Structure formats: C-alpha cells, structure tokens
PDB file of C-alpha atoms in Angstrom:
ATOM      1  CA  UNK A 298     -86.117 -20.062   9.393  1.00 41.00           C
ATOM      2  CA  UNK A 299     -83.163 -21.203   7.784  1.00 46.00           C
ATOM      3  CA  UNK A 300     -80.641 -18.842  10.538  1.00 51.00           C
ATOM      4  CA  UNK A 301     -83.058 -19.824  13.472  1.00 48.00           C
ATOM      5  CA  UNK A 302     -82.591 -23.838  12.431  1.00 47.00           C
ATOM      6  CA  UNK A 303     -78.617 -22.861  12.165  1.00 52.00           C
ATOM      7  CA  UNK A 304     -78.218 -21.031  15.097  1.00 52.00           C
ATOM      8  CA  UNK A 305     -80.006 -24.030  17.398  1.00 48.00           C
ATOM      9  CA  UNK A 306     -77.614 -26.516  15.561  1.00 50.00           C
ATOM     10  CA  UNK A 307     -74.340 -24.270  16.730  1.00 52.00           C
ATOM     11  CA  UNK A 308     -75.859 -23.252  20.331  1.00 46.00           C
ATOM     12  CA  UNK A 309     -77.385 -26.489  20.850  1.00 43.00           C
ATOM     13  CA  UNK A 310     -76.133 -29.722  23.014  1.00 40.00           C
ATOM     14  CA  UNK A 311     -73.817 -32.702  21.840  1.00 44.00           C
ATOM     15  CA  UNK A 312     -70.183 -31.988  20.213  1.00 67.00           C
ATOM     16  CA  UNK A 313     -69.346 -28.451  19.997  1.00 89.00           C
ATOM     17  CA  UNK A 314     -68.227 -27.385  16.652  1.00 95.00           C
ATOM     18  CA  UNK A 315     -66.259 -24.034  16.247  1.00 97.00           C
ATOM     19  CA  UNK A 316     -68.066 -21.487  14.661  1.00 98.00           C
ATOM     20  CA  UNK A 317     -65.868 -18.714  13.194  1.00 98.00           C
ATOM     21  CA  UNK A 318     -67.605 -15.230  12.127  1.00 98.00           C
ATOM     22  CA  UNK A 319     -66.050 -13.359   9.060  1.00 98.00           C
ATOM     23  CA  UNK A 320     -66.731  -9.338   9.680  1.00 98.00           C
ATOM     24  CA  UNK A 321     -64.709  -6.156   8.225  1.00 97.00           C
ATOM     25  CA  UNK A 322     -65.973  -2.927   5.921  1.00 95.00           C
ATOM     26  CA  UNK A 323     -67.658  -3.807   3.128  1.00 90.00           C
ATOM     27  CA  UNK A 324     -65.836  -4.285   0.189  1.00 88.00           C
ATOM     28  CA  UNK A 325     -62.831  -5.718   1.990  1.00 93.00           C
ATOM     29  CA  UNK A 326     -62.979  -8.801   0.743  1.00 92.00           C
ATOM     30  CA  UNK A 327     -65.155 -11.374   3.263  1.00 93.00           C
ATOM     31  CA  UNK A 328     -67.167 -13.216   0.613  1.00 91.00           C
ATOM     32  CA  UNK A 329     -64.956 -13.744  -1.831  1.00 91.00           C
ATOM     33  CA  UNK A 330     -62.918 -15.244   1.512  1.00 95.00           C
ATOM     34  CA  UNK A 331     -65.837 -17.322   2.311  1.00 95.00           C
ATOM     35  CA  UNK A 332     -66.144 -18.738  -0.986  1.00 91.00           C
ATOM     36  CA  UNK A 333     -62.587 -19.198  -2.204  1.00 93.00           C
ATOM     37  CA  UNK A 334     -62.077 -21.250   1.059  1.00 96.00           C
ATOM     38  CA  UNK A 335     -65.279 -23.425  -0.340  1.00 92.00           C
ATOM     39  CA  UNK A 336     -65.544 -23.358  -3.672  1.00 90.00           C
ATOM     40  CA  UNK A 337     -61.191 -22.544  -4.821  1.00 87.00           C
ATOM     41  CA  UNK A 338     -60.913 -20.998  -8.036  1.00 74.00           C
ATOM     42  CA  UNK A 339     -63.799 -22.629  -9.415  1.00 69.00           C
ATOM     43  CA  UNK A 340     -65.944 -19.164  -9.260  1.00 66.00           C
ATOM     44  CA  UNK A 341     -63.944 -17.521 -11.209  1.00 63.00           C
ATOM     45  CA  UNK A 342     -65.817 -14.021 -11.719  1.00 67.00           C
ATOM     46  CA  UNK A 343     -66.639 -13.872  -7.607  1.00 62.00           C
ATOM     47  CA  UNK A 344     -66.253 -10.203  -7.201  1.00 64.00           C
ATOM     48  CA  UNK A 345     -68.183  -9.608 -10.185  1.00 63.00           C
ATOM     49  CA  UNK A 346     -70.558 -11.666 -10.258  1.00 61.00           C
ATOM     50  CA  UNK A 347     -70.969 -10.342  -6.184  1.00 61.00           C
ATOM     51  CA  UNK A 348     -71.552  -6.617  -7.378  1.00 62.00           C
ATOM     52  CA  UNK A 349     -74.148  -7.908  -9.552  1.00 58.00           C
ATOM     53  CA  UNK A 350     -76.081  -9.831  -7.181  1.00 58.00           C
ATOM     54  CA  UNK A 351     -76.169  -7.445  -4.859  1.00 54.00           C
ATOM     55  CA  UNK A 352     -78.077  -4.464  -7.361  1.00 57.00           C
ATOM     56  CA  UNK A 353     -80.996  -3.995  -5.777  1.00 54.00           C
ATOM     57  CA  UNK A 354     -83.841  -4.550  -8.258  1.00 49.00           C
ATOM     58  CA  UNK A 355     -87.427  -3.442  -7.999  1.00 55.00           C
ATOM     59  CA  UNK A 356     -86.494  -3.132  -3.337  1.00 49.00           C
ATOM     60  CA  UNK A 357     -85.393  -7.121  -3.788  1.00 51.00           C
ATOM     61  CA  UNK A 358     -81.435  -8.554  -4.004  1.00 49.00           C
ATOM     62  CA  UNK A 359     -80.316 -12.013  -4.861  1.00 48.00           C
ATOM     63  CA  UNK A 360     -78.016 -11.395  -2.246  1.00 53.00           C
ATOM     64  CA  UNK A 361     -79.760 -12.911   0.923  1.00 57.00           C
ATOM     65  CA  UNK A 362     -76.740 -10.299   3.651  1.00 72.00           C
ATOM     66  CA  UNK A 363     -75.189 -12.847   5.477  1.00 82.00           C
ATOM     67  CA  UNK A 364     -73.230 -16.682   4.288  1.00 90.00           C
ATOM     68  CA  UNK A 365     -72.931 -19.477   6.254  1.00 94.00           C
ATOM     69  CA  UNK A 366     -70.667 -22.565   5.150  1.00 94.00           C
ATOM     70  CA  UNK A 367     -69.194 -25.619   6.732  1.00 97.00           C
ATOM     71  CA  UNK A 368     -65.639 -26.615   6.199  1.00 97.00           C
ATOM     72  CA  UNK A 369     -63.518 -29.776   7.044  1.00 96.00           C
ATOM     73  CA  UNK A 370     -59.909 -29.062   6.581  1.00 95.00           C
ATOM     74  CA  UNK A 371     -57.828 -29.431  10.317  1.00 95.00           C
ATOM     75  CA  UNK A 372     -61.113 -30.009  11.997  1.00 96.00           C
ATOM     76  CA  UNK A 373     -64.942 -29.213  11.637  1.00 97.00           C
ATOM     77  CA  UNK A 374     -66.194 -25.743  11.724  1.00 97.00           C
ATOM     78  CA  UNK A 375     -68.773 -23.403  10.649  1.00 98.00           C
ATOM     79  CA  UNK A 376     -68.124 -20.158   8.760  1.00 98.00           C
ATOM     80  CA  UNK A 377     -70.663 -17.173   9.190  1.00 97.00           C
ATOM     81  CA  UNK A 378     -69.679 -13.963   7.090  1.00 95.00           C
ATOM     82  CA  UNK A 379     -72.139 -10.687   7.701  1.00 94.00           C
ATOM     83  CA  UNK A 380     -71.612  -7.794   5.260  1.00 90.00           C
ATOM     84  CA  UNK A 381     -70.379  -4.863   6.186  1.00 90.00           C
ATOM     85  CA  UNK A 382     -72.638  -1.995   4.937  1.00 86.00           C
ATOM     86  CA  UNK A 383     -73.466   0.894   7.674  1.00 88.00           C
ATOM     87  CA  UNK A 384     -76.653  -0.874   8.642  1.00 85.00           C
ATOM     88  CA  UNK A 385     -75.508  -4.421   8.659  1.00 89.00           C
ATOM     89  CA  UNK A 386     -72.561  -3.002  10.823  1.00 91.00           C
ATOM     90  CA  UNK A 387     -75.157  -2.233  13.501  1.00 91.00           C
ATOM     91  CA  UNK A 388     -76.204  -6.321  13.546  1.00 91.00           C
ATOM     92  CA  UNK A 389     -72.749  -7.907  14.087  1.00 95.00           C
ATOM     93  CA  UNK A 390     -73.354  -7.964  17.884  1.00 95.00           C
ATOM     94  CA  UNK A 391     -76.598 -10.231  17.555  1.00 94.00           C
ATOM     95  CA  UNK A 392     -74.612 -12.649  15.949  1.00 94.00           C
ATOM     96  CA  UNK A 393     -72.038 -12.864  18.304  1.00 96.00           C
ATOM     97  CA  UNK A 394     -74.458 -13.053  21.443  1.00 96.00           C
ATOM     98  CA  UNK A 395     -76.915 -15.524  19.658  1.00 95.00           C
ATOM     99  CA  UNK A 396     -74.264 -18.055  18.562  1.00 95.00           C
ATOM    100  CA  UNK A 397     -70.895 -18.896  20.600  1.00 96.00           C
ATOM    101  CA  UNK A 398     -68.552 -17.558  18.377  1.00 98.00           C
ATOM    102  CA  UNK A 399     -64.404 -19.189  19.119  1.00 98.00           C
ATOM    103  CA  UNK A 400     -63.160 -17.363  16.245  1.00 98.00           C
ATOM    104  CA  UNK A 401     -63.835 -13.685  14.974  1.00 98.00           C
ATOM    105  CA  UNK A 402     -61.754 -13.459  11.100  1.00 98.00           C
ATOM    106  CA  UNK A 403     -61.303  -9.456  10.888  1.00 98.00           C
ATOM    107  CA  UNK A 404     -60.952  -8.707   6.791  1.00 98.00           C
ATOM    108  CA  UNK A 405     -59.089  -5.957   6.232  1.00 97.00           C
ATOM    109  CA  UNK A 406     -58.412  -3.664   2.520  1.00 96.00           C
ATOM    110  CA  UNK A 407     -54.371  -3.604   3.223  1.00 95.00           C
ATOM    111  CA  UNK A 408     -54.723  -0.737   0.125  1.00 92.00           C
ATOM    112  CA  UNK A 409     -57.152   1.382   2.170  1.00 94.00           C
ATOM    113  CA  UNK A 410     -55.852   5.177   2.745  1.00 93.00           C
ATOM    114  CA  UNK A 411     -59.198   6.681   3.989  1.00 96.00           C
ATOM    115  CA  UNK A 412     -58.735   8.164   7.325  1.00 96.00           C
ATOM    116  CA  UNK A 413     -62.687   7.667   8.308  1.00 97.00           C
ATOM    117  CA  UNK A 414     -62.791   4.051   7.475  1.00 97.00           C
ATOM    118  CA  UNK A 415     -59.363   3.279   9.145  1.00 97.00           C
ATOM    119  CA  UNK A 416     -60.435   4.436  12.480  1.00 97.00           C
ATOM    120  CA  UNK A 417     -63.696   2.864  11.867  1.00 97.00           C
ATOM    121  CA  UNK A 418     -62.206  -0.258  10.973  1.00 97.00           C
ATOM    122  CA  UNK A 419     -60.259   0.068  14.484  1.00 98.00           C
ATOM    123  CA  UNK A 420     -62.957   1.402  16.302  1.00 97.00           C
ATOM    124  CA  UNK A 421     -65.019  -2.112  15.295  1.00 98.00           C
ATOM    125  CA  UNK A 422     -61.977  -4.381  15.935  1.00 98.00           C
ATOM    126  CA  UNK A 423     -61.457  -3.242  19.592  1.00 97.00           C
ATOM    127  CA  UNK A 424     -64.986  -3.306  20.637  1.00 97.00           C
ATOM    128  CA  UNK A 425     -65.221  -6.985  19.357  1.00 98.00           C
ATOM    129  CA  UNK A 426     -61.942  -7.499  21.088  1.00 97.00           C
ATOM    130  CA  UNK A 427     -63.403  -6.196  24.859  1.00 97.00           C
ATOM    131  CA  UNK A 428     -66.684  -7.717  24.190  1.00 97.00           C
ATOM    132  CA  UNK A 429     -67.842 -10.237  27.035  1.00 96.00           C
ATOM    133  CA  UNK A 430     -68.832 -12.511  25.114  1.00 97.00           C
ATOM    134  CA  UNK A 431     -65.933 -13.077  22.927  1.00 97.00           C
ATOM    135  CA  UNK A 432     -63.303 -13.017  25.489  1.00 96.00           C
ATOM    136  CA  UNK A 433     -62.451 -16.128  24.975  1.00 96.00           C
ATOM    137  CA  UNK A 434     -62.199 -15.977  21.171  1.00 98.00           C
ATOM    138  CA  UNK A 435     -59.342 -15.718  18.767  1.00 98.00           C
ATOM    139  CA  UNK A 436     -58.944 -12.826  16.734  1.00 98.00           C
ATOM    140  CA  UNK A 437     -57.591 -13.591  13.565  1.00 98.00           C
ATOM    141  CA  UNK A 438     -56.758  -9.999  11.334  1.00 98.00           C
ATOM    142  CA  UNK A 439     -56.313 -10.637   7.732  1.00 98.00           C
ATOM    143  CA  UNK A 440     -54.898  -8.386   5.947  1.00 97.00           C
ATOM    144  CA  UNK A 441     -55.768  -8.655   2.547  1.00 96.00           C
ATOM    145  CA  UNK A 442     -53.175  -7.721  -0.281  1.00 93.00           C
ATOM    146  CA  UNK A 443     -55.171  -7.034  -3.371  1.00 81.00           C
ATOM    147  CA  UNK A 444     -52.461  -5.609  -5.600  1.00 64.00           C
ATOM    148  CA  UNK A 445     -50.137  -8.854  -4.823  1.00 53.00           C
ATOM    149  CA  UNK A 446     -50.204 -12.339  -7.258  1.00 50.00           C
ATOM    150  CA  UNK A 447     -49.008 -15.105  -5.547  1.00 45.00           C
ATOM    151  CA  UNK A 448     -45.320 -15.018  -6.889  1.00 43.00           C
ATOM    152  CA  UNK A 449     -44.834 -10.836  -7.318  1.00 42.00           C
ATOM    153  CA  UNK A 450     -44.554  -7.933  -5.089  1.00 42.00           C
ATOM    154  CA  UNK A 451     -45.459  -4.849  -6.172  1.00 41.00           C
ATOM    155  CA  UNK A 452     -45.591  -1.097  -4.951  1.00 40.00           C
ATOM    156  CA  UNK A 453     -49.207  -0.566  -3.518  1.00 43.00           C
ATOM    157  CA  UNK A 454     -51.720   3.004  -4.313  1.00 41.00           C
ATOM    158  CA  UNK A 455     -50.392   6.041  -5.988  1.00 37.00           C
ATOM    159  CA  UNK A 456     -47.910   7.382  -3.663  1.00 37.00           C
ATOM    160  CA  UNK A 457     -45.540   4.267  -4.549  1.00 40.00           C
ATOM    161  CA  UNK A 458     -45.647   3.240  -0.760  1.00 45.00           C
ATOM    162  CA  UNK A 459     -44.519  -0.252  -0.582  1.00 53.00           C
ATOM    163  CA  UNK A 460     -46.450  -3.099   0.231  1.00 59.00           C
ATOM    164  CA  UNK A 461     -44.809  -4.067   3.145  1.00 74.00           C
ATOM    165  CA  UNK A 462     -44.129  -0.553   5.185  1.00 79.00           C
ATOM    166  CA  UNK A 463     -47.588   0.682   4.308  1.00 78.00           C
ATOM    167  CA  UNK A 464     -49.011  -2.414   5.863  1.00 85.00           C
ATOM    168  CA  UNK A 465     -46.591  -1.745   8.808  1.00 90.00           C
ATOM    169  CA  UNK A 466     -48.323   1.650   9.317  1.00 93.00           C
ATOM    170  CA  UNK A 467     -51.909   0.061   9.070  1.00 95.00           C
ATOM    171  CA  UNK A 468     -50.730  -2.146  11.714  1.00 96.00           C
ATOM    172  CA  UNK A 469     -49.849   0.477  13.978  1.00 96.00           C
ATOM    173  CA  UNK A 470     -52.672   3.105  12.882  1.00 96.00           C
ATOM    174  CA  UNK A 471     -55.501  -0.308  13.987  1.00 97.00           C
ATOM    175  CA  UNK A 472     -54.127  -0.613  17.422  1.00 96.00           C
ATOM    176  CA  UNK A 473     -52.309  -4.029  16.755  1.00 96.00           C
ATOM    177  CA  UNK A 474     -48.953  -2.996  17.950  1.00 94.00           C
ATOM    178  CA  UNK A 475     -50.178  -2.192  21.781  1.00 93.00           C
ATOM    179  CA  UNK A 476     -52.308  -4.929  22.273  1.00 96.00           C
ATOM    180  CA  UNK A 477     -53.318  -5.633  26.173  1.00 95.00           C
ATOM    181  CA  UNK A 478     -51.829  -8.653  27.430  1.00 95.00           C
ATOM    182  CA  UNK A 479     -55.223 -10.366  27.755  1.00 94.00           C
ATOM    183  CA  UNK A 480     -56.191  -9.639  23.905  1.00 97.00           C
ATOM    184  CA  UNK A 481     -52.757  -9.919  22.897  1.00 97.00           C
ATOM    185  CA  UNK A 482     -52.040 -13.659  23.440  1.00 97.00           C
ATOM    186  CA  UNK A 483     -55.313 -14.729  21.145  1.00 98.00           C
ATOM    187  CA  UNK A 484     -54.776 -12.277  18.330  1.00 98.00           C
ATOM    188  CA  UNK A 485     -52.653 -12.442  15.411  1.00 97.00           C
ATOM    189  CA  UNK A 486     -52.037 -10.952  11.711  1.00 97.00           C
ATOM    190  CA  UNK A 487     -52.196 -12.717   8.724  1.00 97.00           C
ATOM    191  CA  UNK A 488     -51.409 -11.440   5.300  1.00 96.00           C
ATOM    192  CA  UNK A 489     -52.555 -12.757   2.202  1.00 96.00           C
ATOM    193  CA  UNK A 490     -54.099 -12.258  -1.192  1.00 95.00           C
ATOM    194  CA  UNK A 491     -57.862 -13.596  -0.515  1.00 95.00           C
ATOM    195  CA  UNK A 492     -58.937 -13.784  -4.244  1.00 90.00           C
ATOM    196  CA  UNK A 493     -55.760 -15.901  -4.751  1.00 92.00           C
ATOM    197  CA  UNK A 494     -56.734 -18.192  -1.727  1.00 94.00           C
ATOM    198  CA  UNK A 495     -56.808 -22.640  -3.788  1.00 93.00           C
ATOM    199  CA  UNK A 496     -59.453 -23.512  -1.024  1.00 95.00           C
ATOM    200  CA  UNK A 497     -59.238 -24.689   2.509  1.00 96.00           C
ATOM    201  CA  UNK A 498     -56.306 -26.413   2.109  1.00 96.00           C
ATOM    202  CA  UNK A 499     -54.182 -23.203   0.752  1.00 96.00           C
ATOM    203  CA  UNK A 500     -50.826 -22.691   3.179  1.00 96.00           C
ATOM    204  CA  UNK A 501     -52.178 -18.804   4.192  1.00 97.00           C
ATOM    205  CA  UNK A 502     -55.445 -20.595   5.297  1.00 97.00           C
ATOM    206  CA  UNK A 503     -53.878 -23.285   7.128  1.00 98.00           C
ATOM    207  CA  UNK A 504     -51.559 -20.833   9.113  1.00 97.00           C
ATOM    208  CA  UNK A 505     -55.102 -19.331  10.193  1.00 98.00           C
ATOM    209  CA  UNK A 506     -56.304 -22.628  11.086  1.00 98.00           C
ATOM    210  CA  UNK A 507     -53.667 -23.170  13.188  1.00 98.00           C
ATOM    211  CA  UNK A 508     -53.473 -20.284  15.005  1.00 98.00           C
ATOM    212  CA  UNK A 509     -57.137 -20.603  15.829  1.00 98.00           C
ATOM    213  CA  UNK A 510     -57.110 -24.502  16.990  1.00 97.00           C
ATOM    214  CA  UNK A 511     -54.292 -23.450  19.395  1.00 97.00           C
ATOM    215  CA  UNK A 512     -56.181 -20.489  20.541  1.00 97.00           C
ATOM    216  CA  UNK A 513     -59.538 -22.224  21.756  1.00 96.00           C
ATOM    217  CA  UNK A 514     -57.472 -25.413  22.632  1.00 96.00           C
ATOM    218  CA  UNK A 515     -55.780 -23.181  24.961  1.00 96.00           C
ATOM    219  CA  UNK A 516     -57.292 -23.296  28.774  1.00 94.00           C
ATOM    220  CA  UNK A 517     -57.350 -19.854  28.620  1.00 93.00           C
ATOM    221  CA  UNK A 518     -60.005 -19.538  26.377  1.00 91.00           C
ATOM    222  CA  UNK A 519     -62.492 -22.313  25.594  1.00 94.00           C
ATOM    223  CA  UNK A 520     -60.062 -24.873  26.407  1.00 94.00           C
ATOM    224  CA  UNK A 521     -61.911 -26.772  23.330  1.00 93.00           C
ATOM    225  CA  UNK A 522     -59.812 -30.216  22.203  1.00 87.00           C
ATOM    226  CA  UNK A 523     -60.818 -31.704  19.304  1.00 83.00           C
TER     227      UNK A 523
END
C-alpha cells in the first residue's frame, strides 16, 4: 500500500518532483547513502545496525528491501534506494518503468577486486544506461572510497595499489571511459567517502546535485526547470 500510494504521488499530475533511484551490488554502500544524506552522522552505527536488521529471523526481516526519502537541499526530490541482492537485482526495472525516474545514483565499492562482480556491476550500469525509459536520465556513478577519512589518503586492498590509479582502472574496466555521445553528456563520476557524507548539504553531495539539476534542466533530457 504504502509503494502503490508513493508511486501515484511521483507518476501522478500537478508539479513534477525529481525522483532519483539509488541501485549498485549489495553491500556497496546505498543505504548508508540514503540515510547519511537524511539523517548526517546522527546514526552513528548505520552499517551495523543495517547487518543486523537485515538477519532474517524465524522467514521475517526488519528490513522492509527498498527506502524511500524526501530531501530539500537545491530543490525537492524523492530518493528511492532498492537493495542489491541477486533477486532484488531482477526488480530494478519495475521501478524504473512504474515511476519516472530523472536521476539513476549508481553506488559503487571503489575497493572491489572481484572480477565477477565488476563485470556485473558494468553489465547493470549499461543496460540502465540504453534503457528507453531512462534515456533521458542522468547517471550519476559514485564511487565510494571506504578506506579514505575526509582529510587522509591512504593506499587501498592488499596489493598497496593506490587509491587514485586503482580507481582509474575501475573506471576504465566499467565502461566509463568510452561512453557514446548520447550517454556520455548525462553521465558523470563522483568520488566520495559515503559513510563520511554531514547530510544533504555536504560539498560531495552538492556536486551531485548539481550535476543532476543541469542534466534534466537540459532540453535534451526532461528539459525540467525548477
């Protein structure tokens, strides 16, 4: 009841709100995105306290799948985040075709070395890209730097590959590099340290915001002003 009442309010007539829709692998990091943006550092034990609620007790979880939020910061919008489990993967596209979706946020583990999930991750991120019904929509790839505080830089996984050239190769190995023209004007890469993330109004955020409000703005895509 509660997604049915949602998904009229976002499809329905009057103002159009953007509605952005936070997917990736689970475990990359799309929650604690979700709620860092809402909540700051107020939950302090998110990841934790995630892995808990998510134990699945007697067939039941606390954990109801998929978050939705609505943020203020630059301009209205709505925030739907769908886990990214094996089966859950398979239910992405009926959110996308139910609701109008302007901006797809792409979470991905910048740490992550396993060949399988890497070309699944890319595999994902290009079908969303050619998918009708998000041809229009911005495609915003955050990469998100576990092993980096706010203020340090350090070496990243056990083969002392830095940060930055490892990230460089994740780039390339996703596809990001040889974009076509008409997905590369509405996509962009972000990095940033998502369980460091002060709220909506943290700089790495607003940079996203940004990016977004000038891709559906743009009469190439929804040509949405606000």
């Amino acid at each position: 009841m509660v997604l049915s009442c949602l998904i009229n309010r976002c499809t329905g007539r009057g103002s159009e709100i953007p509605q952005f829709l936070i997917l990736g692998l689970d475990g990359a990091g799309k929650t604690t995105l979700l709620y860092r943006l809402k909540l700051g550092k107020d939950w302090k034990d998110i990841e934790k306290d995630m892995l808990e609620m998510r134990q699945v007790v007697d067939g039941k979880t606390e954990d109801p799948g998929y978050h939705y939020e609505e943020l203020s910061k630059r301009f209205q919008h709505g925030i739907w985040e769908v886990p990214g489990t094996e089966a859950m993967q398979r239910t992405w596209r009926s959110f996308y075709h139910a609701i109008k979706i302007h901006v797809v946020i792409f979470v991905v583990d910048a740490s992550e070395t396993d060949d399988a999930r890497i070309e699944l991750m890319k595999g994902h991120l290009h079908v969303l890209l050619q998918d009708d019904k998000l041809r229009c929509a911005c495609v915003c790839v955050i990469f998100n730097e576990r092993w980096q505080p706010r203020t340090t830089k350090k070496a990243a996984g056990a083969s002392g590959t830095k940060p930055d050239a490892y990230e460089d190769e994740l780039h390339y190995r996703l596809g990001l590099h040889d974009l076509h023209p008409s997905f590369e004007w509405r996509t962009k890469r972000f990095n940033m340290n998502i369980s460091e993330l002060r709220g909506e109004s943290d700089r790495n955020w607003l940079q996203v915001l940004d990016f977004a409000q000038e891709v559906f703005s743009d009469e190439q895509g929804y040509g949405l002003k606000l």
